[in-house]
Coordinates of C-alpha atoms and ligand atoms in Angstrom, one line a residue:
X194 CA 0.0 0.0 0.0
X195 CA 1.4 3.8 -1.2
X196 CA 1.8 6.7 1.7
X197 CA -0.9 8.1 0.0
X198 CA -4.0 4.8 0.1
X199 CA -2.5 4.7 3.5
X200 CA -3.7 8.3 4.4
X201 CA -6.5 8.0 2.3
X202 CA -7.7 4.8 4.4
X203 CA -7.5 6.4 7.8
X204 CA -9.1 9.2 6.7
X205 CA -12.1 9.7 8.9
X206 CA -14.7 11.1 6.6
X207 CA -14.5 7.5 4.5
X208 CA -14.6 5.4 7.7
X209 CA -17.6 2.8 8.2
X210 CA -19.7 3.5 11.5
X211 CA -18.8 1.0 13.2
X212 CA -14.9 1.7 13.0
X213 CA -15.6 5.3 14.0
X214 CA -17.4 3.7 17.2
X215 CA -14.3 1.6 17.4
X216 CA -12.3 4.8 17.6
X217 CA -14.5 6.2 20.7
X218 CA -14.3 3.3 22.2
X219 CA -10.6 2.8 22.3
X220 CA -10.0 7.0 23.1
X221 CA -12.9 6.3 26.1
X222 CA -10.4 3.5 27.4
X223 CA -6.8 4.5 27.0
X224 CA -7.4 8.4 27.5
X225 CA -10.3 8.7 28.8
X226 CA -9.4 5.6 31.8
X227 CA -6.3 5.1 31.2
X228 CA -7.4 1.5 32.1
X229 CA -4.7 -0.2 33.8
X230 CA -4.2 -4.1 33.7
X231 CA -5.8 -5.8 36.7
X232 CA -8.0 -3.0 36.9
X233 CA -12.1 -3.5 37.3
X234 CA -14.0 -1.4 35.3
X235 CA -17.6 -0.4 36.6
X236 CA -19.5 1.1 33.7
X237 CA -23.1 2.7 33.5
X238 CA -25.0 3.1 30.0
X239 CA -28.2 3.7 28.1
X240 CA -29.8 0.5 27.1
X241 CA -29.4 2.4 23.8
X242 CA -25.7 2.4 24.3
X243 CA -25.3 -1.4 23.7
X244 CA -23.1 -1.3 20.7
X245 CA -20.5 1.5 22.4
X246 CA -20.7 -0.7 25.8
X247 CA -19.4 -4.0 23.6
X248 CA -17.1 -2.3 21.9
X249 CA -15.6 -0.6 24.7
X250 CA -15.8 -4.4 26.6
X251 CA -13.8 -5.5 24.0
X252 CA -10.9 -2.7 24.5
X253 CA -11.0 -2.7 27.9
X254 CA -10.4 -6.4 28.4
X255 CA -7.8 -5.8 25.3
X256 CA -6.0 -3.2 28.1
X257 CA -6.0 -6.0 30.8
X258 CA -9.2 -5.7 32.5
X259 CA -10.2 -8.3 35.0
X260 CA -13.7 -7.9 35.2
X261 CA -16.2 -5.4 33.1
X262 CA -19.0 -4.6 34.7
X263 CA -22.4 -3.1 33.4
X264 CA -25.6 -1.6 34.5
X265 CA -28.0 -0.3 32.5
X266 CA -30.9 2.2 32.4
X267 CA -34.1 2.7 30.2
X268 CA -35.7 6.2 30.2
X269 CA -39.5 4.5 29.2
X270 CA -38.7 2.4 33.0
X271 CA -38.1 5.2 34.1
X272 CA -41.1 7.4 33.5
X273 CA -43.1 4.3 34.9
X274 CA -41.7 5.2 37.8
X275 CA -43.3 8.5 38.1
X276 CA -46.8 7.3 36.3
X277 CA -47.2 4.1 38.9
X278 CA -44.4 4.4 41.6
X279 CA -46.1 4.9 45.1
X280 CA -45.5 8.2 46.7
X281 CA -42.9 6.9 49.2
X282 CA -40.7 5.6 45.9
X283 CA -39.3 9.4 45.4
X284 CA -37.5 9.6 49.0
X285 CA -36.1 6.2 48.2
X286 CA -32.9 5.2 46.5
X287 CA -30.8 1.7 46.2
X288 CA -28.2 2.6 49.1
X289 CA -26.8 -1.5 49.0
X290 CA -26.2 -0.8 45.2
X291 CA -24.6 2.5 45.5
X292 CA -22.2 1.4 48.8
X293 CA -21.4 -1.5 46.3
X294 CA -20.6 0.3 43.9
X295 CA -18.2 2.8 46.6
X296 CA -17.1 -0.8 47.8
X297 CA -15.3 -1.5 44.0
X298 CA -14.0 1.7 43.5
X299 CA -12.0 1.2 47.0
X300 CA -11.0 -1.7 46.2
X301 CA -9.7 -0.6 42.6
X302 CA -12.0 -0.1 40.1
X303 CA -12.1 2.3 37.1
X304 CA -15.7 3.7 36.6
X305 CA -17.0 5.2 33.1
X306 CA -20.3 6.3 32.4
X307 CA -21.9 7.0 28.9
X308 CA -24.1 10.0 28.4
X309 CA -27.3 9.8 26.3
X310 CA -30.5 10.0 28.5
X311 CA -33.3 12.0 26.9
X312 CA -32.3 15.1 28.6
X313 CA -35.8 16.5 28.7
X314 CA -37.2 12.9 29.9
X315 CA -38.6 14.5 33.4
X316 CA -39.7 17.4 31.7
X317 CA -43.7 16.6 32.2
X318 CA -43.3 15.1 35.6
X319 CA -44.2 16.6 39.2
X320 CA -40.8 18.7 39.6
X321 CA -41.1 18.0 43.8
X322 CA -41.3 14.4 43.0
X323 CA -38.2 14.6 40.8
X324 CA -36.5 16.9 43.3
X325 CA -37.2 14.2 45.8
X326 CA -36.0 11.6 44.1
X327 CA -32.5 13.4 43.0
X328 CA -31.8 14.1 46.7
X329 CA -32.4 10.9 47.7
X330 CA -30.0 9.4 45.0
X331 CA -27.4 12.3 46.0
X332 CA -27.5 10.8 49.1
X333 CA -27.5 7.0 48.7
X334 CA -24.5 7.8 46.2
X335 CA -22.5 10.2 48.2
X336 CA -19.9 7.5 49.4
X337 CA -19.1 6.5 45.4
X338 CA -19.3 10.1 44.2
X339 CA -16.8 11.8 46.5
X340 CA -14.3 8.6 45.1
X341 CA -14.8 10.4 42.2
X342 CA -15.3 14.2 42.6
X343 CA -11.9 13.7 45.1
X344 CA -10.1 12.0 41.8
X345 CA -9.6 9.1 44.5
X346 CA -9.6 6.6 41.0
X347 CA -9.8 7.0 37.4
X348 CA -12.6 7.7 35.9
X349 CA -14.6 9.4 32.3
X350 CA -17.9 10.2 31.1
X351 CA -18.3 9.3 27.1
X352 CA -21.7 10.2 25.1
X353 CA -23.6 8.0 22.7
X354 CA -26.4 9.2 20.3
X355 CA -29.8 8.3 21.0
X356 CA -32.9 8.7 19.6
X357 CA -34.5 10.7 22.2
X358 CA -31.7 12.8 22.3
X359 CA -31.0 13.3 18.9
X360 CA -34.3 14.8 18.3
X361 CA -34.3 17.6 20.7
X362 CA -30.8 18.8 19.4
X363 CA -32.0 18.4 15.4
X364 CA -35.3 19.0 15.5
X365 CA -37.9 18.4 12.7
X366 CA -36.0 15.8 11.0
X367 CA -36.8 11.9 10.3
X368 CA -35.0 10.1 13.3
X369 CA -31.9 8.2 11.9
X370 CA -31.1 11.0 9.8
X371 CA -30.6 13.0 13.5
X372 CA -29.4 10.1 15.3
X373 CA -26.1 10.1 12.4
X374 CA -26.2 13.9 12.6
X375 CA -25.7 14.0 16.7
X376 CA -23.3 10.8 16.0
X377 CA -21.1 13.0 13.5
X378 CA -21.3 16.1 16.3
X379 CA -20.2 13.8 19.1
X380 CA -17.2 12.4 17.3
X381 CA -15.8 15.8 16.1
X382 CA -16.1 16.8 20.2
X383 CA -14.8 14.3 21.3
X384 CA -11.7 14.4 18.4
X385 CA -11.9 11.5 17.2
X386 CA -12.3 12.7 13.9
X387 CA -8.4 12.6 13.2
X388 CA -5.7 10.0 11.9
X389 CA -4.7 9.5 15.5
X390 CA -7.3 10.3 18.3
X391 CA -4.7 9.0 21.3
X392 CA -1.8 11.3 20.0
X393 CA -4.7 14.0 19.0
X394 CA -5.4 13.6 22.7
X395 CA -2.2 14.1 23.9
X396 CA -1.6 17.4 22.3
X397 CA -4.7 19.0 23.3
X398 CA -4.2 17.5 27.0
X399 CA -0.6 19.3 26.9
X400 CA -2.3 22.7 25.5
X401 CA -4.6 22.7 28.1
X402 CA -1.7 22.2 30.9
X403 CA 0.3 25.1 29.5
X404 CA -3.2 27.2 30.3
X405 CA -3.4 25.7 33.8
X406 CA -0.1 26.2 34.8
X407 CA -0.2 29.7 33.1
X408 CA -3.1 30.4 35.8
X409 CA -1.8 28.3 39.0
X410 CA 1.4 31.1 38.3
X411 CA -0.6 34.1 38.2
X412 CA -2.4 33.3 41.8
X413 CA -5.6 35.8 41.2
X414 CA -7.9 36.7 44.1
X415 CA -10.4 37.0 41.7
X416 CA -12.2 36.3 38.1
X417 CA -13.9 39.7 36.8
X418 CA -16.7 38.1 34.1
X419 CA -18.3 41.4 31.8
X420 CA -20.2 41.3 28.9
X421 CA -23.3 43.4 27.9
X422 CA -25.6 41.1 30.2
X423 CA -23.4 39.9 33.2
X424 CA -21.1 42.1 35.5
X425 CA -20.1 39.4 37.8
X426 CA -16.6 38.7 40.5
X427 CA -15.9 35.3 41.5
X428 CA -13.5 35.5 44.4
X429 CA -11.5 32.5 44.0
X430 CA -10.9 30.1 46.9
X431 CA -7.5 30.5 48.9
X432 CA -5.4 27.8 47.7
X433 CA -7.1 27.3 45.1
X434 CA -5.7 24.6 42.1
X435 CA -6.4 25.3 38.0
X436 CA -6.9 22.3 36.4
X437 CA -7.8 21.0 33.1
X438 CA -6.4 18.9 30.4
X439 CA -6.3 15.3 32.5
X440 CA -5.1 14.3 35.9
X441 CA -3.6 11.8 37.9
X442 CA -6.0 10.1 40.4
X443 CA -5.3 9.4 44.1
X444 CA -4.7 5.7 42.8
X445 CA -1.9 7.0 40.5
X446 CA -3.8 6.4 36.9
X447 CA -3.5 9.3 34.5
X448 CA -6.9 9.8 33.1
X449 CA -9.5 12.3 31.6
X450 CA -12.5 12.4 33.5
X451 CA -14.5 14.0 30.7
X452 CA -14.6 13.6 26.6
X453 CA -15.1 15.9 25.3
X454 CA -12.8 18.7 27.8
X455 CA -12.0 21.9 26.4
X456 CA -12.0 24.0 30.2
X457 CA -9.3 24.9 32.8
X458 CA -11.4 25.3 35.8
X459 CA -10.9 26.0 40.1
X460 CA -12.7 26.7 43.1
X461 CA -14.4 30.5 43.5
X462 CA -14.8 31.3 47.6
X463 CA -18.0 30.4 48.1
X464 CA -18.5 34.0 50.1
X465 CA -16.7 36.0 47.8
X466 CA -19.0 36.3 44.5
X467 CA -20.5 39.3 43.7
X468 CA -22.9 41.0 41.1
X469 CA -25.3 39.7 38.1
X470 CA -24.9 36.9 35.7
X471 CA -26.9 35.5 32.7
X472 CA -26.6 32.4 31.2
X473 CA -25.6 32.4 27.7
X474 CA -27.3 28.6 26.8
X475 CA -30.0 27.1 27.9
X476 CA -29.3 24.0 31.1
X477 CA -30.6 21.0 30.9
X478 CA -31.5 19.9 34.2
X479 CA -32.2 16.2 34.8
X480 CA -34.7 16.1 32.4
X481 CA -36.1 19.6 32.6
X482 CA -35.0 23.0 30.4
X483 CA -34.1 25.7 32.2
X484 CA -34.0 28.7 30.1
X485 CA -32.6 31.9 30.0
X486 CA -31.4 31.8 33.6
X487 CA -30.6 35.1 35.1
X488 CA -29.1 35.4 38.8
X489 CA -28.0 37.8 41.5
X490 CA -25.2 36.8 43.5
X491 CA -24.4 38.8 47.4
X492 CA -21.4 37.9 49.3
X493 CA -21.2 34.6 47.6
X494 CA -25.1 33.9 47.6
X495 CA -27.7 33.8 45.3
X496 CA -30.4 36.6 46.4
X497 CA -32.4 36.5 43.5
X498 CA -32.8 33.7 40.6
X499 CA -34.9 34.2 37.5
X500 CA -35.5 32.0 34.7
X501 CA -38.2 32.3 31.4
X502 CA -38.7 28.6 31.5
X503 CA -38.5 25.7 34.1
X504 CA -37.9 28.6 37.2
X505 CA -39.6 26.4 39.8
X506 CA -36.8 23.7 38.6
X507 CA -34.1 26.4 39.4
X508 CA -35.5 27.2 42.7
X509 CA -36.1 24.1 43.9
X510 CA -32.5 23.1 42.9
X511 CA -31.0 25.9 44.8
X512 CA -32.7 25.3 47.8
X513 CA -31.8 21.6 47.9
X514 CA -29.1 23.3 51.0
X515 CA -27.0 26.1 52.0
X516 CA -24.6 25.1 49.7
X517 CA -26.7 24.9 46.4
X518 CA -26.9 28.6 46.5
X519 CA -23.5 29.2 46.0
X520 CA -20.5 28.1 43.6
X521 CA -18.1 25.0 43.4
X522 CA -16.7 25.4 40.4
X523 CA -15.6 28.1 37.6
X524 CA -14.4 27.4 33.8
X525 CA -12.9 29.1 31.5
X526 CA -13.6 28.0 27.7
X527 CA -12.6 29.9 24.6
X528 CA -15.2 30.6 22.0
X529 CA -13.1 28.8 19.7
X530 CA -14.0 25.2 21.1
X531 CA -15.1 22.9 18.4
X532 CA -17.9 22.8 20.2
X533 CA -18.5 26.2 20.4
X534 CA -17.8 26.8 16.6
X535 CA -20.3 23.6 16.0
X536 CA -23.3 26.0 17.0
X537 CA -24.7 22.8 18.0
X538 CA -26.7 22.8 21.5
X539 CA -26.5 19.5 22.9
X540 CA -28.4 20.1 25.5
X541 CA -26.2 18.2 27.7
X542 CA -23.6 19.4 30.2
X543 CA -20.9 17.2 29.2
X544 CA -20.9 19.0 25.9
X545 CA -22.6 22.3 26.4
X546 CA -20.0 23.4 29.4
X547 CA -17.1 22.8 26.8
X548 CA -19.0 25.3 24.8
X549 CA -18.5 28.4 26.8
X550 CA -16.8 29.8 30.3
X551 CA -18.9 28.3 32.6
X552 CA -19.8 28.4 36.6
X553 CA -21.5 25.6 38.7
X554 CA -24.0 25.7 41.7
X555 CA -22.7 23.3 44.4
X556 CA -20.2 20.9 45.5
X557 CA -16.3 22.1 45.2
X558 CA -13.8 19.6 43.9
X559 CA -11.3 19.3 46.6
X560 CA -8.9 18.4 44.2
X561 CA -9.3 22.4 43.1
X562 CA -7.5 23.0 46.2
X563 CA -3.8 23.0 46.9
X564 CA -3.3 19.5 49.3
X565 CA -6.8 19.5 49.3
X566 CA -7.5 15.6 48.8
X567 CA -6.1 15.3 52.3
X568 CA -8.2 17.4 54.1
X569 CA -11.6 17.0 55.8
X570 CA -14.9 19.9 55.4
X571 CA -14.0 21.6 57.9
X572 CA -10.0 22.6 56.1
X573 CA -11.4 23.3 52.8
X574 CA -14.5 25.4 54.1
X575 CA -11.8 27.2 55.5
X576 CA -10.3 28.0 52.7
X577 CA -13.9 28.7 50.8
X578 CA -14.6 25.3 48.8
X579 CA -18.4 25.0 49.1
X580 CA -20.2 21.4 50.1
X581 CA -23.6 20.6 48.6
X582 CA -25.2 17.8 47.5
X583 CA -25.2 19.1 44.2
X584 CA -23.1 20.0 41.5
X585 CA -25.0 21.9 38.2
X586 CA -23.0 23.6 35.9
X587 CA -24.4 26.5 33.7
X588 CA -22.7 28.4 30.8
X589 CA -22.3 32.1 30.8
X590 CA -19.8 32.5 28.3
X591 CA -20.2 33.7 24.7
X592 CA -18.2 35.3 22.0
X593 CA -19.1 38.7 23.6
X594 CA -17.4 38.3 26.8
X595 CA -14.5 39.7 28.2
X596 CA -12.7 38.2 31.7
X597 CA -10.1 39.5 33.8
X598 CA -7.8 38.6 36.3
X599 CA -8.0 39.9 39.3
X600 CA -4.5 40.2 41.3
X601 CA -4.0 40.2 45.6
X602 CA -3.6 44.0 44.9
X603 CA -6.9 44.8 42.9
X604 CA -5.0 45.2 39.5
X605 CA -6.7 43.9 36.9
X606 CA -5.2 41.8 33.5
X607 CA -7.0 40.6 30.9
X608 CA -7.2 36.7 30.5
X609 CA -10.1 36.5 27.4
X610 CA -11.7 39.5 25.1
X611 CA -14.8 38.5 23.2
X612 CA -14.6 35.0 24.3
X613 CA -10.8 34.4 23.2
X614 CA -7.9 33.5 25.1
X615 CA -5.5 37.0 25.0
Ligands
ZN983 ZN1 -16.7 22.5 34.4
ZN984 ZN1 -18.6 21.1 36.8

């Protein structure tokens, strides 16, 4: 075979399906997991995800793994749940399965879950009862989920195209001609649309860590976010830890706990953030829109939250505790993200936060937080990480706005203008 049938072959364009799943499925495992031989591997899909879940079997037991295992969900057994369930079903939540679940990951396992649950699934059902129900899986999962939000073991989120899905991002079209389109979209996010994904992976990985380490240099007390709708300062913990572009978990795999990633992000004081912000996308919140969100922020708390659709969604959610009122988390994102340039609303986080600078309501990562892992609440309240049950990210970036850094002495230097890295 010539150099040239040889590029021609690996071209992506003229690849069949089923190799581009291939392609996800090995990038999900080796940078996504970096799966390590020996290493379990604790996986939750969509029933519709059934091709992805095989194929990424096959690489993962390829990569050494001693035991894949799978649970899946089904969004019409779901709804049954809310048309049938008996009242007391909504404050209850598998707390055997979760501590299981906590049980592997101590004892070594890698976890992935795949994205692709109709995002507007709960949109129709009694928000209180799917409040209800969220809390009471927050809690029966907290043991597993701190494994994860501490980086305690390797772990990655991957998306699959499904029908539900695919029609709510490309509306008004027959159903497997929107299921290919949101396919196409997800591959080019995830960049796996390349002769190499794994060394496509590494670059962008190393980009992002110039960023990072750019930002852990400067040490800013603060973010200043200012576009024609938001005037907002997000006081940044002290301590506080940029990352982005992969990290090494407590258990010492490298990984990338989301594909796509295009953010650095840290941890804002949860007392310090000040002013007005809008979102610029709409947030899909388990199952429910929430649209045009507009919030005002004093001494680190939100005083007043406005939204044009699914409000009583919003306000429910920030009153789940203390700590759902204020932030965990901030992002910054260029404009220039394939996603972002893709003009595609996914309607889903794992894409849609890669799309634009982005805040979230809620739980800190403690890995955001200079020594952080090691310490208890009390230390990293301290310092201004915020504890919640939740964690909801919302996007407030856009090609209009302009961010700042904001030094120990109050001088000001610019870090984006109209969306783009300076
Ligand atoms: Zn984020
Ligand atoms: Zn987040």
């Amino acid at each position: 075979m010539s150099v040239a049938e040889a590029i021609k072959v690996t071209k992506f364009s003229e690849l069949a399906f089923e190799e581009k799943l291939d392609r996800l499925a090995e990038v999900a495992v080796r940078v996504g997991l970096g799966l390590q031989a020996g290493q379990e591997l604790i996986m939750s899909a969509p029933m519709e995800a059934l091709p992805l879940v095989r194929r990424i079997t096959e690489h993962a037991y390829k990569a050494g793994a001693l035991l894949v295992t799978t649970f899946y969900s089904d969004d019409p057994s779901v709804l049954a749940r809310y048309e049938y369930g008996p009242d007391a079903s909504f404050d209850f939540a598998p707390t055997w399965l979760q501590d299981g679940i906590a049980a592997g990951f101590r004892s070594g396992a890698a976890r992935l879950a795949i994205a692709g649950a109709n995002p507007a699934l709960l949109a129709k059902q009694d928000p209180a009862k799917v409040s209800r129900a969220n809390i009471a899986m927050s809690k029966a999962s907290k043991p597993a989920m701190e494994l994860i939000t501490r980086h305690e073991i390797n772990w990655t989120i991957v998306a699959c195209a499904t029908p539900e899905w695919a029609k709510l991002v490309f509306p008004g079209e027959p159903v497997d001609v929107t299921v290919a389109k949101l396919w196409e979209a997800i591959f080019v996010a995830s960049r796996v649309n390349v002769d190499d994904p794994v060394v496509e992976w590494q670059q962008h990985g190393g980009r992002l860590k110039k960023r990072v380490d750019m930002l852990n240099a400067k040490r800013y007390s603060a973010l200043h976010f200012k576009s024609p709708v938001t005037d907002l300062t997000v006081g940044l913990a002290d301590d506080h830890l940029w990352a982005g572009g992969g990290t090494t978990a407590g258990n010492g795999v490298y990984c990338q706990p989301n594909i796509p990633t295009e953010e650095c992000f840290t941890t804002p004081h949860k007392d310090r953030v000040n002013g007005t912000v809008k979102a610029s996308k709409p947030l899909s919140h388990q199952g429910t829109l929430i649209e045009n969100i507009s919030v005002r922020f004093e001494n680190g708390k939100i005083v007043e939250a406005k939204a044009t659709a699914g409000e009583d969604v919003l306000n429910r959610l920030i009153s789940t505790d203390d700590g759902a009122r204020r932030l965990g988390e901030v992002a910054l994102v260029p404009h220039g993200s394939p996603i972002a340039q893709s003009g595609v609303l996914f309607w889903n986080t794992l894409f849609d936060e890669n799309a634009a600078s982005h805040i979230a309501l809620g739980q800190a990562y403690s890995t955001c937080i200079i020594g952080g892992e090691k310490m208890d609440g009390a230390a990293l309240a301290a310092l201004g990480a915020n504890e919640s049950l939740i964690h909801v990210d919302w996007m407030i970036g856009s090609g209009e706005m302009d961010v700042d850094g904001i030094a120990a002495d109050g001088t000001a230097e610019p870090l984006m203008r109209k969306g783009e890295w300076v």
